[in-house]
Short mmCIF file of C-alpha atoms in Angstrom, two decimals:
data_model
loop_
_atom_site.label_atom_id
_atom_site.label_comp_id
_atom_site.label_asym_id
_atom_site.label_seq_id
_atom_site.Cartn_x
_atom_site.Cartn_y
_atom_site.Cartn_z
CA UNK N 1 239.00 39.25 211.80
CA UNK N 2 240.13 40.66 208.53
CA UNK N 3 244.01 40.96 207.35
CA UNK N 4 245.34 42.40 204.06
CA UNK N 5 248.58 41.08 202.61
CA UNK N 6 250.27 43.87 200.56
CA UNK N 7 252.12 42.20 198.24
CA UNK N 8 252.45 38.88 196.75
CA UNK N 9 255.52 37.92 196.18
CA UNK N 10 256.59 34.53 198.39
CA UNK N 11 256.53 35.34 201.67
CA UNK N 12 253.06 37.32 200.99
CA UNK N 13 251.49 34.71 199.35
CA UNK N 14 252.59 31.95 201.74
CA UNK N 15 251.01 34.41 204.62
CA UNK N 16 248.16 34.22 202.97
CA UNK N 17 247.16 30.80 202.22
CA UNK N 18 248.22 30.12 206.02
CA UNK N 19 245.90 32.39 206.80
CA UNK N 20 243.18 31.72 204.97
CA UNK N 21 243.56 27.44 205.78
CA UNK N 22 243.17 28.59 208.92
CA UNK N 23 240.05 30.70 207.86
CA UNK N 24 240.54 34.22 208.46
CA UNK N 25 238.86 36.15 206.39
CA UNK N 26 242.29 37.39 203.79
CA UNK N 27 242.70 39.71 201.03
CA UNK N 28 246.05 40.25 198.96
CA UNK N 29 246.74 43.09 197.12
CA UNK N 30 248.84 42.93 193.80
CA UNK N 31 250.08 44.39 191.06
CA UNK N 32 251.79 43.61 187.71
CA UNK N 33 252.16 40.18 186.40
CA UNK N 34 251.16 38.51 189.67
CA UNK N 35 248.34 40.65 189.32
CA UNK N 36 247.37 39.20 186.20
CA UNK N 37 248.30 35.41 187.91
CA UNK N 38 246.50 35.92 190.68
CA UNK N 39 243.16 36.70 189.12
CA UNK N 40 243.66 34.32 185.75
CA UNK N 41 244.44 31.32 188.11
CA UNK N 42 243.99 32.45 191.76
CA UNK N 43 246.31 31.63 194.34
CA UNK N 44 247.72 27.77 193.72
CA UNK N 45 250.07 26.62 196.19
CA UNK N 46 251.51 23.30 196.92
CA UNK N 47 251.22 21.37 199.81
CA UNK N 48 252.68 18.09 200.60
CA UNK N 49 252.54 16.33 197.28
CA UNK N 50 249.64 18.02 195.95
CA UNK N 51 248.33 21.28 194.88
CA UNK N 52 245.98 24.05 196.83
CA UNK N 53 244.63 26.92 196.11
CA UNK N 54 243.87 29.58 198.74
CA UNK N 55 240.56 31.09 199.26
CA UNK N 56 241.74 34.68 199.14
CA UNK N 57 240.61 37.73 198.00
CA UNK N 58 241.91 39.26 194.96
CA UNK N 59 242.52 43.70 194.71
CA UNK N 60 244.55 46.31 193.12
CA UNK N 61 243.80 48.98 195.31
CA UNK N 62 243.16 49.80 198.64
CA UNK N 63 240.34 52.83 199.58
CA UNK N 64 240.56 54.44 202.64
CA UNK N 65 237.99 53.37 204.05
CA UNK N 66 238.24 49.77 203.45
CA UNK N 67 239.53 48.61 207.07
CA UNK N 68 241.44 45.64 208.27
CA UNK N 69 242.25 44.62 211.57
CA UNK N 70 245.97 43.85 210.44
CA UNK N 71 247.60 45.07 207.05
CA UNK N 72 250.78 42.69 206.67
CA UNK N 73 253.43 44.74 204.73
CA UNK N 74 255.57 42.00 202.45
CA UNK N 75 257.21 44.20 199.92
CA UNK N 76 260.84 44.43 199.53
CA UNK N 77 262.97 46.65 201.68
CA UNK N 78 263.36 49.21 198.60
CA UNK N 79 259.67 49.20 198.27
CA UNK N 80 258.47 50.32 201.85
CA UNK N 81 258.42 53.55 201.10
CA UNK N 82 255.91 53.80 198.23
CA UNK N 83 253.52 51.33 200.05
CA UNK N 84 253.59 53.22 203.17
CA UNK N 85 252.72 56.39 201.24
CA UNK N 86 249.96 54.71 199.49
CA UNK N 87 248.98 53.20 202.47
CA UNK N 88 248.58 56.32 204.32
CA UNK N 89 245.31 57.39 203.83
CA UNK N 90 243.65 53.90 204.34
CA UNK N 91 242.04 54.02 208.36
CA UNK N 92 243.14 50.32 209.32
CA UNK N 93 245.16 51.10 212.15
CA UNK N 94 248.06 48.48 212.52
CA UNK N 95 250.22 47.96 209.42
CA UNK N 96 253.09 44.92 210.17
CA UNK N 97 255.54 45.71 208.70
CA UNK N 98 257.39 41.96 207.50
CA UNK N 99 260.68 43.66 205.95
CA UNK N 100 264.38 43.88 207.26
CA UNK N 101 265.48 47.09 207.49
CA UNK N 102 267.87 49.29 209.39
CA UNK N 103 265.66 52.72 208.75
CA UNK N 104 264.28 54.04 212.05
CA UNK N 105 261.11 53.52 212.19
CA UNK N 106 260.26 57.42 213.15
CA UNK N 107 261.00 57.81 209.41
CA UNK N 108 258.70 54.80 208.03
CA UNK N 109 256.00 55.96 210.83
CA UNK N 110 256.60 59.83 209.15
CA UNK N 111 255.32 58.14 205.97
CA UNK N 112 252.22 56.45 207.05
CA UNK N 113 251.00 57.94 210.18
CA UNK N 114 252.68 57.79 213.59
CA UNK N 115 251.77 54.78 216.23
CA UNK N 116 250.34 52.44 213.20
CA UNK N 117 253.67 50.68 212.54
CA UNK N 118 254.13 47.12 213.90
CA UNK N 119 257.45 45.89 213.28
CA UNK N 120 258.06 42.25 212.11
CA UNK N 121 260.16 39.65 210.34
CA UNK N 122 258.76 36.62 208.55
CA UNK N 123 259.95 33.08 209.15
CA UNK N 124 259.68 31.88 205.46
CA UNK N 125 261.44 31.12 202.45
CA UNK N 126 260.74 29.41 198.77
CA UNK N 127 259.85 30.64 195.06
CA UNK N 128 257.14 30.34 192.77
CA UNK N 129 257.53 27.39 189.72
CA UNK N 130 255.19 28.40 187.10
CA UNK N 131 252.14 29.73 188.82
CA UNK N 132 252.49 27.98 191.91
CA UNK N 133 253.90 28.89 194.95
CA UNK N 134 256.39 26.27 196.51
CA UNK N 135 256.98 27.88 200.03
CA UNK N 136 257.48 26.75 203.83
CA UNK N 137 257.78 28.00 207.17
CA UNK N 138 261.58 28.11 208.72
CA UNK N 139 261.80 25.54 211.62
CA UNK N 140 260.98 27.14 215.10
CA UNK N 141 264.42 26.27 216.43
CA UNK N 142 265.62 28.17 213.57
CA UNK N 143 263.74 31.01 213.13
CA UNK N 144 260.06 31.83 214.44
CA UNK N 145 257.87 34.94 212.95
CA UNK N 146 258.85 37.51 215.07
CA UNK N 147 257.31 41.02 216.51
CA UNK N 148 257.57 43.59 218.44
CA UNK N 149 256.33 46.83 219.57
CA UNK N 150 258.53 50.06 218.62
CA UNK N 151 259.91 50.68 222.74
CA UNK N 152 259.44 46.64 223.04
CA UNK N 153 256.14 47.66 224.85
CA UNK N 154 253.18 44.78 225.52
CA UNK N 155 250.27 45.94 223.83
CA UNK N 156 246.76 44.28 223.36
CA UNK N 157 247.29 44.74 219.64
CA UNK N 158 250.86 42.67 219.61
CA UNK N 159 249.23 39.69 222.06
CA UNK N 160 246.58 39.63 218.88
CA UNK N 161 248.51 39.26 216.71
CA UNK N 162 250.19 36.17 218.87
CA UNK N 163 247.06 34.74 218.54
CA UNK N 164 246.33 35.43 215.05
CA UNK N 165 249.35 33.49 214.42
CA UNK N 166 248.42 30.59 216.58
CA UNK N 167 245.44 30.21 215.07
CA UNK N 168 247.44 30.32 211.79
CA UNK N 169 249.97 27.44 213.04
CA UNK N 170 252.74 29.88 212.32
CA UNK N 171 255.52 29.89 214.97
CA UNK N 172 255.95 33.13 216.42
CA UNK N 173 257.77 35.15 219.02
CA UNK N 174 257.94 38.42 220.28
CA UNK N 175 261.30 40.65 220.57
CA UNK N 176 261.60 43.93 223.19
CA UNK N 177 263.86 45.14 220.43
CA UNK N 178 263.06 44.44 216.88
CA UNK N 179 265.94 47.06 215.79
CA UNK N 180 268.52 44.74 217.16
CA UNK N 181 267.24 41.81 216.48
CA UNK N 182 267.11 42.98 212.77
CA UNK N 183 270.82 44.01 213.00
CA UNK N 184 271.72 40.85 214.46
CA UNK N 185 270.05 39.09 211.29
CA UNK N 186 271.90 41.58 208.87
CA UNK N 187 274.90 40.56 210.57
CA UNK N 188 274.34 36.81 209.54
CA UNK N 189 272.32 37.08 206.53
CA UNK N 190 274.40 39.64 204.80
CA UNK N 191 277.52 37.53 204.22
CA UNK N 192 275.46 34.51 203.05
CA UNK N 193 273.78 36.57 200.40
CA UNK N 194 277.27 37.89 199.34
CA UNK N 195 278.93 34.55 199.40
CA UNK N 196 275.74 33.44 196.34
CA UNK N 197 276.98 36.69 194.69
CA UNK N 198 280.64 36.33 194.52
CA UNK N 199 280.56 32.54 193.73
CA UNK N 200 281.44 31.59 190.09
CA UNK N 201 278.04 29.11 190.31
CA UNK N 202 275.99 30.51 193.21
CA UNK N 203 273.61 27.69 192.84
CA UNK N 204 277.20 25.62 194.48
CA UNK N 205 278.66 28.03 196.53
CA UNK N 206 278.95 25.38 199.77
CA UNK N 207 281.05 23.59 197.57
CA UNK N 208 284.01 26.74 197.90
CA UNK N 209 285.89 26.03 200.62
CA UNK N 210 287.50 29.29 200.46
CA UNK N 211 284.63 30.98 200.15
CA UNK N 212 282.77 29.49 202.69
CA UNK N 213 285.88 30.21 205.17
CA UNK N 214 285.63 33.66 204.10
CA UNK N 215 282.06 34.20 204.91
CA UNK N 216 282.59 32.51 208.39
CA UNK N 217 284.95 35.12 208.98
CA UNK N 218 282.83 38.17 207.75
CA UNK N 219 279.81 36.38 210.06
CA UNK N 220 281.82 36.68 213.26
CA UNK N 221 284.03 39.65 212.87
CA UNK N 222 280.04 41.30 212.15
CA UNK N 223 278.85 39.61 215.47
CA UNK N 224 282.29 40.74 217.71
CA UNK N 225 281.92 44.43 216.32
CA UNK N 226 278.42 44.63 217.45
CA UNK N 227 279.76 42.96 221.03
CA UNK N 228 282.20 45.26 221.10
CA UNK N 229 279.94 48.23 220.36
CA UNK N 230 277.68 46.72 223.27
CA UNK N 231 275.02 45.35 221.10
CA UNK N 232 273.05 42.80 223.23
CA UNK N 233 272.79 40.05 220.12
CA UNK N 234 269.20 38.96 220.04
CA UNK N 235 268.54 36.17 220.12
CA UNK N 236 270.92 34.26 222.33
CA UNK N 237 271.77 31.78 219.77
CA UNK N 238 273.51 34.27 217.43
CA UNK N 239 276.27 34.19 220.25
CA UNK N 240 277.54 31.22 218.53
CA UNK N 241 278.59 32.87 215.17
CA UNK N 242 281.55 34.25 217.68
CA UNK N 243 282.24 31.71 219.82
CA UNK N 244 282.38 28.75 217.43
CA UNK N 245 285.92 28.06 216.55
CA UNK N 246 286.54 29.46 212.83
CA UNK N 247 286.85 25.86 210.99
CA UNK N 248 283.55 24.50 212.52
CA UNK N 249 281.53 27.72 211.42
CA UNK N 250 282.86 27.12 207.88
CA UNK N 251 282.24 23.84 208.18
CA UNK N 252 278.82 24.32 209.34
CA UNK N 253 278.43 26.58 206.82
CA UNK N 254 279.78 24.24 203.92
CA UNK N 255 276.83 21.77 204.87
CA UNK N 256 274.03 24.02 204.94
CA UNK N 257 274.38 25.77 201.96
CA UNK N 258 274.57 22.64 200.00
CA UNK N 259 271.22 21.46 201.66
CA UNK N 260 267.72 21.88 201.33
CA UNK N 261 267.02 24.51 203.76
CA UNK N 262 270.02 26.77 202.08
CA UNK N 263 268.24 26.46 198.88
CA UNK N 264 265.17 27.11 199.88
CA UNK N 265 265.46 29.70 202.63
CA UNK N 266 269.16 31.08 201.32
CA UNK N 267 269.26 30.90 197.86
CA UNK N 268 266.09 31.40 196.12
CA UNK N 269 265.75 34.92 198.33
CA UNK N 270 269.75 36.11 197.61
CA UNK N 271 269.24 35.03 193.86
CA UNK N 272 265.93 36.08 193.44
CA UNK N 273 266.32 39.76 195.27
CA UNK N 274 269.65 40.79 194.60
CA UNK N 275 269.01 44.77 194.03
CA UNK N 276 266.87 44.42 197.75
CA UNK N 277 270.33 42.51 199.37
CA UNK N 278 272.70 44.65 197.91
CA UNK N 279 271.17 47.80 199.81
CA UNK N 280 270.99 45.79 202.76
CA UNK N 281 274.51 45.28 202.67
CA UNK N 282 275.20 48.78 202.17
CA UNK N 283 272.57 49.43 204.93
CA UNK N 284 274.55 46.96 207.43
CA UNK N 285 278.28 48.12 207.14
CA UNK N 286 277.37 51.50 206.74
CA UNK N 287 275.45 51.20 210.02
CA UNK N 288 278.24 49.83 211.52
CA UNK N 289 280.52 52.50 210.39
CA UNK N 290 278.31 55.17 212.07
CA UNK N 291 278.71 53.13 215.14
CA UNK N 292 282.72 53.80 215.73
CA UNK N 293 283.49 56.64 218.48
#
């Protein structure tokens, strides 16, 4: 088995020492300053209380005919389409593509070849400090890797990948509709990242209560307009950003953005990709504009 990681920022990198612990054979493609990182120091990540360092493979290109079995897409949303171009006239025939989007796929597929696109979401979050990654996986209660086929098809190629990830140790599930479940995490995600960007001190948002009342609201007014346009949330559990009363969502809220978990799966990702957010945002309510008769 052979997987390339295009790109290494956090959740690439954090792919690919999981993958590589688990030995599978795993090459990551950079460019830039972690470019320059990755081959001065290789890839250093920590783990428990000490430092790692993956055994990885290091390029800055990709030939055609240098073929992987999986090519695990972890650029940012407003970077898809130059990767997908450049990826185009490599032969590997499943890219996985780990980014939130609301694009149709058709278009993505348009870019790289039709049938090669495997649609995905990481369960990850974290930053680098220095040269080292600091990076975990999301609980599986919370949220798992997750897949699935364009059409929500099984294929042999998306029980693989299952498998890859087992073998990995990274939770995983797979989705009949990875359009919708996408929407459903736009619906939830969006607001948090705004709530970082509107605070005076992002770093303490949880500690508005105003603000954390207003993003409850913006959470389930997202989650009763896509009920209401007969959106079929995905997964179950996002039901409760509509049903919980409106003071125990913010209250909720309040708590886990003053955690751990908001810091490292919330903030470090709003602060850190603000430019990839913000187009999300647009991407979101303008998709649910489009969806009034």
């Amino acid at each position: 088995m052979r997987i390339l990681i295009y790109g290494a920022g956090v959740i690439g990198c954090l792919y690919a020492a999981l993958f590589a612990e688990a030995g599978i054979d795993t090459t990551v493609y950079a460019r830039g300053q972690r470019l320059a990182m990755l081959r001065e120091g290789g890839l250093k990540y920590a783990k428990g209380k000490r430092m790692a360092q993956a055994n990885v493979r290091i390029v800055d290109k990709v030939a055609p005919d240098d073929v992987y079995d999986f090519v695990f897409l972890t650029v940012k949303e407003n970077q898809v389409h130059t990767a997908l171009k450049e990826l185009r006239e490599n032969t590997s025939s499943t890219i996985v593509t780990m980014v939130n989007t609301l694009e149709p796929y058709s278009a993505w597929e348009a870019l790289c070849g039709e049938g090669r696109l495997l649609p995905a979401f990481p369960g990850a979050g974290g930053g680098f400090e220095g040269n080292v990654l600091h990076a975990a996986l999301t609980p599986r209660l919370v949220q798992p890797t997750t897949f699935g086929e364009i059409g929500g098809r099984q294929t042999e190629r998306s029980r693989r990948l299952a498998a890859l990830f087992r073998q990995a140790h990274i939770p995983c599930q797979i989705v009949a509709d990875m359009h919708v479940w996408q929407l459903c995490h736009l619906a939830m995600v969006v607001p948090i990242a705004d709530a970082y960007y509107e605070a005076k001190v992002p770093e303490k948002a949880g500690e508005d209560k105003q603000l954390m009342q207003r993003t409850a609201q913006r959470m389930q007014q997202n989650f009763l307009q896509l009920k209401h346009f007969g959106v079929k949330l995905s997964p179950k559990k996002m039901h409760l950003f509509h049903l919980l009363p409106m003071g125990l969502l913010s209250f909720g809220l309040r708590l886990v953005f003053r955690s751990r978990f908001g810091h490292t799966f919330m903030y470090q990702h709003s602060i850190n990709a603000p430019d990839e957010m913000r187009q999300l945002h647009e991407q979101f309510y303008g998709h649910l504009a489009a969806m009034q008769p």
